[in-house]
Amino acid sequence: MRRLFKAVLAGALALGLASEVIAQEKVIRMGTLSWEDLTPITGITKKVLEDKGYTVKVTEFSEWGIAYAALTKGDVQIMASQIDYVAHDYWNRNKNRLEKLSPVSHGLYQGIAVPKYVTIDSIEELNENADKFGGRLIGIEPGAGLMREASDAIDAYGLKLQLVEGSTAGMTAALKSAVDRKEWIAVTLWEPTWMALKFDTRFLADPKGIFAPPQSYYWIAQKGFAEANPEAREIIGSVYIPIEEIARINAAVNDGQTMDQAVAEWTASHEDRLKRWESIKSY
C-alpha cells in the first residue's frame, strides 16, 4: 500500500510539474517601442495570442538599442521590428542570436510629401515651383534619419529649398495651416501616419532613389523560439496587418481614443479575420 501511495504521489507531482511547464510555455514576453506604427502591431498580435489561451506580458522600450539588448538577453522573447533599414544595424549586430519569425506588415516609407491638391509628382519638379513653396521644405527634429535623407535629397537634386529643422509637432501645425488655406507646402513625412489620412497627402516620386524603398515589419525572436513554441510561432505567423489599417488605428488615437481603445475597436470590427488567424491545428 505504501509503495502504491508513493507511486501515486510521484505521478501527481510529475503531473503537477508538467502542468507548470505547460503553463509557463503559455506565457509570451513581448517587447515593443511606443511608436505609432509598432504599437498597433503589438496590440493586435497580443489579442490573437490571448484568444488562443496565452498570457502576453508586454514591455515597452524607448529605443532600439535597449530593445535588442533585452531580446538577446531573454528579458523579452519576441518583438516586431523593421530590420531592412530602420533597425538594420541592430539586427545585423545581433542576428546570430536571433531569428526572423514572419512578416507582419509592409509599406513603411519616408520621403517628401505634398497635399494632393499640389500639382507636381516628383522631387525633380520642386525647383521650378520653389516660389510656390516659399523656398522651404518643412522638416522635423534635427538628427532624425528622415532629416538626413532629406538633406541628401537636397544635394542630389540640387534643390533650391531650405530644409527647415524643427519638430514633428511644428511640421504638423505647418501642414495643417497650409491645407486649411489650400496653400502649397512640402514636408518630410512617413507612412504609416494618421497625417497622411487627415491631410490627404502623397509622396513625391524619388527617381534618384535617395529615400529607402518601402520596408517590411517582421516578428523577430530569440534563436530557438520557433522550435520551442510551435503553436505560438504559427499563431504569430498568421497575423498580417496592412499598413493602411495601422494608419487608421493611429488616426483614431489622434481623434481622442487611447491606443488600447483603438486596437479594441479594430479587433471587434475584424472578428472574422481574427478567427481565420486563430484557426490553426492544435499542438
CSV table of C-alpha atoms in Angstrom, one decimal:
chain,number,residue,atom,x,y,z
A,1,MET,CA,0.0,0.0,0.0
A,2,ARG,CA,2.8,2.4,0.9
A,3,ARG,CA,4.5,1.7,-2.4
A,4,LEU,CA,1.3,2.3,-4.2
A,5,PHE,CA,0.8,5.6,-2.3
A,6,LYS,CA,4.3,6.7,-3.3
A,7,ALA,CA,3.8,5.8,-6.9
A,8,VAL,CA,0.5,7.8,-7.0
A,9,LEU,CA,2.2,10.7,-5.2
A,10,ALA,CA,5.1,10.7,-7.6
A,11,GLY,CA,2.7,10.6,-10.5
A,12,ALA,CA,0.8,13.5,-9.1
A,13,LEU,CA,4.0,15.5,-8.6
A,14,ALA,CA,5.1,14.7,-12.1
A,15,LEU,CA,1.8,15.8,-13.5
A,16,GLY,CA,1.9,18.9,-11.5
A,17,LEU,CA,5.3,19.8,-12.8
A,18,ALA,CA,4.3,19.0,-16.3
A,19,SER,CA,1.3,21.3,-15.8
A,20,GLU,CA,3.6,24.0,-14.6
A,21,VAL,CA,5.8,23.7,-17.6
A,22,ILE,CA,2.8,23.8,-19.9
A,23,ALA,CA,1.5,26.9,-18.1
A,24,GLN,CA,4.9,28.5,-18.4
A,25,GLU,CA,5.0,27.8,-22.1
A,26,LYS,CA,1.7,29.7,-22.5
A,27,VAL,CA,3.3,32.9,-21.3
A,28,ILE,CA,4.9,35.1,-24.0
A,29,ARG,CA,7.1,38.0,-23.1
A,30,MET,CA,6.7,40.6,-25.9
A,31,GLY,CA,8.8,43.7,-26.4
A,32,THR,CA,7.7,46.9,-28.3
A,33,LEU,CA,8.6,50.5,-28.8
A,34,SER,CA,5.9,53.1,-28.1
A,35,TRP,CA,5.7,54.3,-31.7
A,36,GLU,CA,2.6,54.8,-33.7
A,37,ASP,CA,3.4,52.0,-36.2
A,38,LEU,CA,4.6,49.4,-33.8
A,39,THR,CA,2.1,49.7,-31.0
A,40,PRO,CA,-0.9,48.6,-33.1
A,41,ILE,CA,1.0,45.6,-34.4
A,42,THR,CA,1.9,44.6,-30.8
A,43,GLY,CA,-1.7,45.2,-29.5
A,44,ILE,CA,-3.4,43.1,-32.3
A,45,THR,CA,-0.9,40.2,-32.1
A,46,LYS,CA,-1.3,40.2,-28.3
A,47,LYS,CA,-5.0,39.9,-28.7
A,48,VAL,CA,-4.8,37.0,-31.1
A,49,LEU,CA,-2.4,35.1,-28.8
A,50,GLU,CA,-4.6,35.8,-25.8
A,51,ASP,CA,-7.6,34.4,-27.7
A,52,LYS,CA,-5.6,31.1,-28.0
A,53,GLY,CA,-5.0,30.9,-24.3
A,54,TYR,CA,-1.7,32.7,-24.0
A,55,THR,CA,-0.8,35.2,-21.3
A,56,VAL,CA,1.2,38.0,-23.0
A,57,LYS,CA,3.4,40.4,-21.0
A,58,VAL,CA,4.4,43.5,-22.9
A,59,THR,CA,7.4,45.6,-22.1
A,60,GLU,CA,7.9,49.0,-23.8
A,61,PHE,CA,11.4,50.3,-24.7
A,62,SER,CA,12.5,53.8,-25.5
A,63,GLU,CA,14.9,53.0,-28.3
A,64,TRP,CA,16.1,50.1,-30.5
A,65,GLY,CA,19.5,49.5,-28.7
A,66,ILE,CA,17.8,48.8,-25.4
A,67,ALA,CA,15.1,46.7,-27.1
A,68,TYR,CA,17.5,44.5,-28.9
A,69,ALA,CA,19.7,44.1,-25.8
A,70,ALA,CA,16.6,42.9,-23.9
A,71,LEU,CA,15.7,40.4,-26.7
A,72,THR,CA,19.2,38.9,-26.9
A,73,LYS,CA,19.4,38.5,-23.1
A,74,GLY,CA,15.9,36.9,-22.9
A,75,ASP,CA,14.2,39.7,-20.9
A,76,VAL,CA,11.7,39.5,-23.8
A,77,GLN,CA,11.2,36.7,-26.3
A,78,ILE,CA,9.7,38.4,-29.3
A,79,MET,CA,9.2,41.8,-30.8
A,80,ALA,CA,8.2,43.4,-34.1
A,81,SER,CA,11.0,45.3,-35.8
A,82,GLN,CA,11.8,46.9,-39.2
A,83,ILE,CA,15.1,45.0,-39.9
A,84,ASP,CA,15.6,46.1,-43.5
A,85,TYR,CA,16.6,49.7,-42.8
A,86,VAL,CA,15.4,51.4,-39.7
A,87,ALA,CA,16.9,48.9,-37.3
A,88,HIS,CA,19.2,47.2,-39.8
A,89,ASP,CA,22.3,47.9,-37.8
A,90,TYR,CA,20.9,46.4,-34.6
A,91,TRP,CA,19.6,43.4,-36.5
A,92,ASN,CA,23.0,42.7,-38.1
A,93,ARG,CA,24.8,43.1,-34.8
A,94,ASN,CA,22.6,40.6,-33.0
A,95,LYS,CA,21.1,38.3,-35.7
A,96,ASN,CA,23.3,35.3,-34.8
A,97,ARG,CA,21.4,35.1,-31.5
A,98,LEU,CA,18.0,35.9,-33.0
A,99,GLU,CA,15.7,34.5,-35.6
A,100,LYS,CA,13.1,36.0,-38.0
A,101,LEU,CA,9.7,34.6,-37.5
A,102,SER,CA,7.4,36.2,-40.1
A,103,PRO,CA,6.4,39.4,-41.8
A,104,VAL,CA,3.5,41.2,-40.2
A,105,SER,CA,3.2,44.4,-42.3
A,106,HIS,CA,4.8,46.1,-45.3
A,107,GLY,CA,5.0,49.7,-46.6
A,108,LEU,CA,7.0,51.7,-44.1
A,109,TYR,CA,8.3,54.6,-46.1
A,110,GLN,CA,9.6,58.1,-45.5
A,111,GLY,CA,10.2,60.9,-48.0
A,112,ILE,CA,9.0,64.3,-49.2
A,113,ALA,CA,5.2,64.7,-49.3
A,114,VAL,CA,2.8,67.3,-50.5
A,115,PRO,CA,-1.0,67.7,-50.2
A,116,LYS,CA,-2.8,66.0,-53.1
A,117,TYR,CA,-4.0,69.4,-54.5
A,118,VAL,CA,-0.4,70.3,-55.2
A,119,THR,CA,0.0,69.7,-58.9
A,120,ILE,CA,3.5,68.2,-59.1
A,121,ASP,CA,4.5,64.5,-58.9
A,122,SER,CA,8.3,64.3,-58.5
A,123,ILE,CA,11.1,65.8,-56.4
A,124,GLU,CA,12.6,66.9,-59.7
A,125,GLU,CA,9.7,69.4,-60.1
A,126,LEU,CA,10.3,71.2,-56.8
A,127,ASN,CA,12.9,73.7,-58.1
A,128,GLU,CA,10.6,75.1,-60.9
A,129,ASN,CA,8.0,75.7,-58.2
A,130,ALA,CA,10.2,76.8,-55.4
A,131,ASP,CA,8.5,80.1,-55.0
A,132,LYS,CA,5.1,78.4,-54.5
A,133,PHE,CA,6.6,76.5,-51.6
A,134,GLY,CA,8.1,79.7,-50.1
A,135,GLY,CA,11.6,78.3,-50.8
A,136,ARG,CA,11.2,75.9,-47.9
A,137,LEU,CA,10.9,72.2,-47.2
A,138,ILE,CA,9.4,71.8,-43.7
A,139,GLY,CA,11.3,69.2,-41.6
A,140,ILE,CA,11.1,67.6,-38.2
A,141,GLU,CA,13.7,67.1,-35.4
A,142,PRO,CA,17.3,67.6,-36.4
A,143,GLY,CA,19.3,64.3,-36.3
A,144,ALA,CA,16.3,62.2,-37.4
A,145,GLY,CA,17.1,59.7,-40.1
A,146,LEU,CA,14.4,61.3,-42.3
A,147,MET,CA,16.2,64.6,-42.0
A,148,ARG,CA,19.5,63.1,-43.1
A,149,GLU,CA,17.8,61.7,-46.2
A,150,ALA,CA,16.0,64.9,-46.9
A,151,SER,CA,19.4,66.7,-46.7
A,152,ASP,CA,20.9,64.2,-49.1
A,153,ALA,CA,17.9,64.7,-51.5
A,154,ILE,CA,18.5,68.5,-51.5
A,155,ASP,CA,22.1,67.9,-52.5
A,156,ALA,CA,21.4,65.1,-55.0
A,157,TYR,CA,18.6,67.1,-56.8
A,158,GLY,CA,20.3,70.5,-56.4
A,159,LEU,CA,17.1,71.8,-54.7
A,160,LYS,CA,16.8,75.5,-54.0
A,161,LEU,CA,14.6,74.9,-51.0
A,162,GLN,CA,15.8,75.4,-47.4
A,163,LEU,CA,15.3,72.4,-45.2
A,164,VAL,CA,13.7,73.8,-42.1
A,165,GLU,CA,14.6,72.0,-38.8
A,166,GLY,CA,12.1,71.9,-36.1
A,167,SER,CA,9.8,69.3,-34.5
A,168,THR,CA,7.2,66.8,-35.6
A,169,ALA,CA,4.6,69.0,-33.8
A,170,GLY,CA,5.8,72.1,-35.7
A,171,MET,CA,5.7,70.3,-39.0
A,172,THR,CA,2.2,69.0,-38.3
A,173,ALA,CA,1.0,72.5,-37.4
A,174,ALA,CA,2.5,74.0,-40.6
A,175,LEU,CA,0.9,71.2,-42.7
A,176,LYS,CA,-2.5,71.8,-41.1
A,177,SER,CA,-2.3,75.5,-41.6
A,178,ALA,CA,-1.3,75.1,-45.3
A,179,VAL,CA,-4.1,72.6,-46.0
A,180,ASP,CA,-6.7,74.7,-44.3
A,181,ARG,CA,-5.7,77.5,-46.7
A,182,LYS,CA,-5.0,75.3,-49.7
A,183,GLU,CA,-1.5,76.6,-49.9
A,184,TRP,CA,1.4,74.7,-51.4
A,185,ILE,CA,3.7,73.0,-48.9
A,186,ALA,CA,6.3,70.3,-49.0
A,187,VAL,CA,7.1,68.4,-45.8
A,188,THR,CA,9.2,65.4,-44.6
A,189,LEU,CA,6.7,62.7,-43.8
A,190,TRP,CA,6.5,58.9,-43.3
A,191,GLU,CA,4.0,56.1,-43.6
A,192,PRO,CA,2.1,54.8,-41.7
A,193,THR,CA,0.9,58.0,-40.1
A,194,TRP,CA,-2.5,59.5,-39.3
A,195,MET,CA,-1.4,62.7,-41.0
A,196,ALA,CA,-1.5,61.1,-44.5
A,197,LEU,CA,-5.2,60.4,-43.9
A,198,LYS,CA,-6.0,63.6,-42.1
A,199,PHE,CA,-4.4,65.9,-44.6
A,200,ASP,CA,-4.7,63.8,-47.7
A,201,THR,CA,-1.0,63.8,-48.7
A,202,ARG,CA,1.1,61.9,-51.2
A,203,PHE,CA,4.8,61.3,-51.6
A,204,LEU,CA,6.7,62.8,-54.4
A,205,ALA,CA,8.5,60.4,-56.7
A,206,ASP,CA,12.2,59.9,-56.0
A,207,PRO,CA,13.8,58.8,-59.3
A,208,LYS,CA,17.3,59.0,-57.9
A,209,GLY,CA,16.4,56.6,-55.1
A,210,ILE,CA,17.7,58.8,-52.2
A,211,PHE,CA,15.0,57.6,-49.8
A,212,ALA,CA,15.0,54.0,-48.8
A,213,PRO,CA,12.4,51.8,-50.6
A,214,PRO,CA,9.3,50.6,-48.7
A,215,GLN,CA,10.2,48.3,-45.8
A,216,SER,CA,8.6,45.4,-44.1
A,217,TYR,CA,7.9,44.8,-40.4
A,218,TYR,CA,8.9,41.4,-39.0
A,219,TRP,CA,8.3,39.5,-35.8
A,220,ILE,CA,11.8,38.5,-34.6
A,221,ALA,CA,12.7,36.3,-31.6
A,222,GLN,CA,15.4,34.8,-29.6
A,223,LYS,CA,17.0,31.9,-31.5
A,224,GLY,CA,15.2,28.7,-30.8
A,225,PHE,CA,11.8,30.3,-30.0
A,226,ALA,CA,10.0,28.9,-33.0
A,227,GLU,CA,11.2,25.3,-32.3
A,228,ALA,CA,10.3,25.6,-28.6
A,229,ASN,CA,6.9,27.3,-29.2
A,230,PRO,CA,5.5,25.9,-32.5
A,231,GLU,CA,1.9,26.8,-31.7
A,232,ALA,CA,2.8,30.4,-30.8
A,233,ARG,CA,5.0,30.6,-33.8
A,234,GLU,CA,2.1,29.5,-36.1
A,235,ILE,CA,-0.3,32.0,-34.5
A,236,ILE,CA,2.2,34.9,-34.9
A,237,GLY,CA,2.9,33.9,-38.5
A,238,SER,CA,-0.8,34.1,-39.3
A,239,VAL,CA,-1.1,37.8,-38.3
A,240,TYR,CA,-0.7,40.3,-41.1
A,241,ILE,CA,-1.9,44.0,-40.8
A,242,PRO,CA,-2.0,46.2,-43.9
A,243,ILE,CA,-0.1,49.5,-43.4
A,244,GLU,CA,-3.3,51.5,-44.2
A,245,GLU,CA,-5.1,49.9,-41.2
A,246,ILE,CA,-2.2,50.8,-38.9
A,247,ALA,CA,-2.6,54.4,-40.0
A,248,ARG,CA,-6.3,54.3,-39.4
A,249,ILE,CA,-5.8,53.0,-35.8
A,250,ASN,CA,-3.5,55.9,-35.2
A,251,ALA,CA,-6.0,58.3,-36.7
A,252,ALA,CA,-8.5,57.1,-34.1
A,253,VAL,CA,-5.9,57.8,-31.4
A,254,ASN,CA,-5.3,61.3,-32.8
A,255,ASP,CA,-9.0,61.8,-32.6
A,256,GLY,CA,-9.0,61.1,-28.9
A,257,GLN,CA,-9.1,57.4,-28.3
A,258,THR,CA,-6.4,55.6,-26.3
A,259,MET,CA,-4.3,53.1,-28.2
A,260,ASP,CA,-6.0,50.3,-26.2
A,261,GLN,CA,-9.4,51.6,-27.2
A,262,ALA,CA,-8.4,52.0,-30.9
A,263,VAL,CA,-6.9,48.5,-31.0
A,264,ALA,CA,-10.0,47.0,-29.3
A,265,GLU,CA,-12.3,48.7,-31.8
A,266,TRP,CA,-10.2,47.4,-34.7
A,267,THR,CA,-10.3,43.8,-33.4
A,268,ALA,CA,-14.0,44.0,-32.7
A,269,SER,CA,-14.7,45.1,-36.3
A,270,HIS,CA,-12.4,42.4,-37.7
A,271,GLU,CA,-13.5,39.4,-35.8
A,272,ASP,CA,-13.8,37.2,-39.0
A,273,ARG,CA,-10.2,37.9,-39.8
A,274,LEU,CA,-9.0,37.1,-36.3
A,275,LYS,CA,-10.9,33.8,-36.4
A,276,ARG,CA,-9.1,32.9,-39.6
A,277,TRP,CA,-5.7,33.8,-38.0
A,278,GLU,CA,-6.6,31.7,-34.9
A,279,SER,CA,-7.8,28.7,-36.9
A,280,ILE,CA,-4.6,26.6,-36.6
A,281,LYS,CA,-4.0,23.0,-35.7
A,282,SER,CA,-3.7,22.0,-32.1
A,283,TYR,CA,-0.3,21.3,-30.6
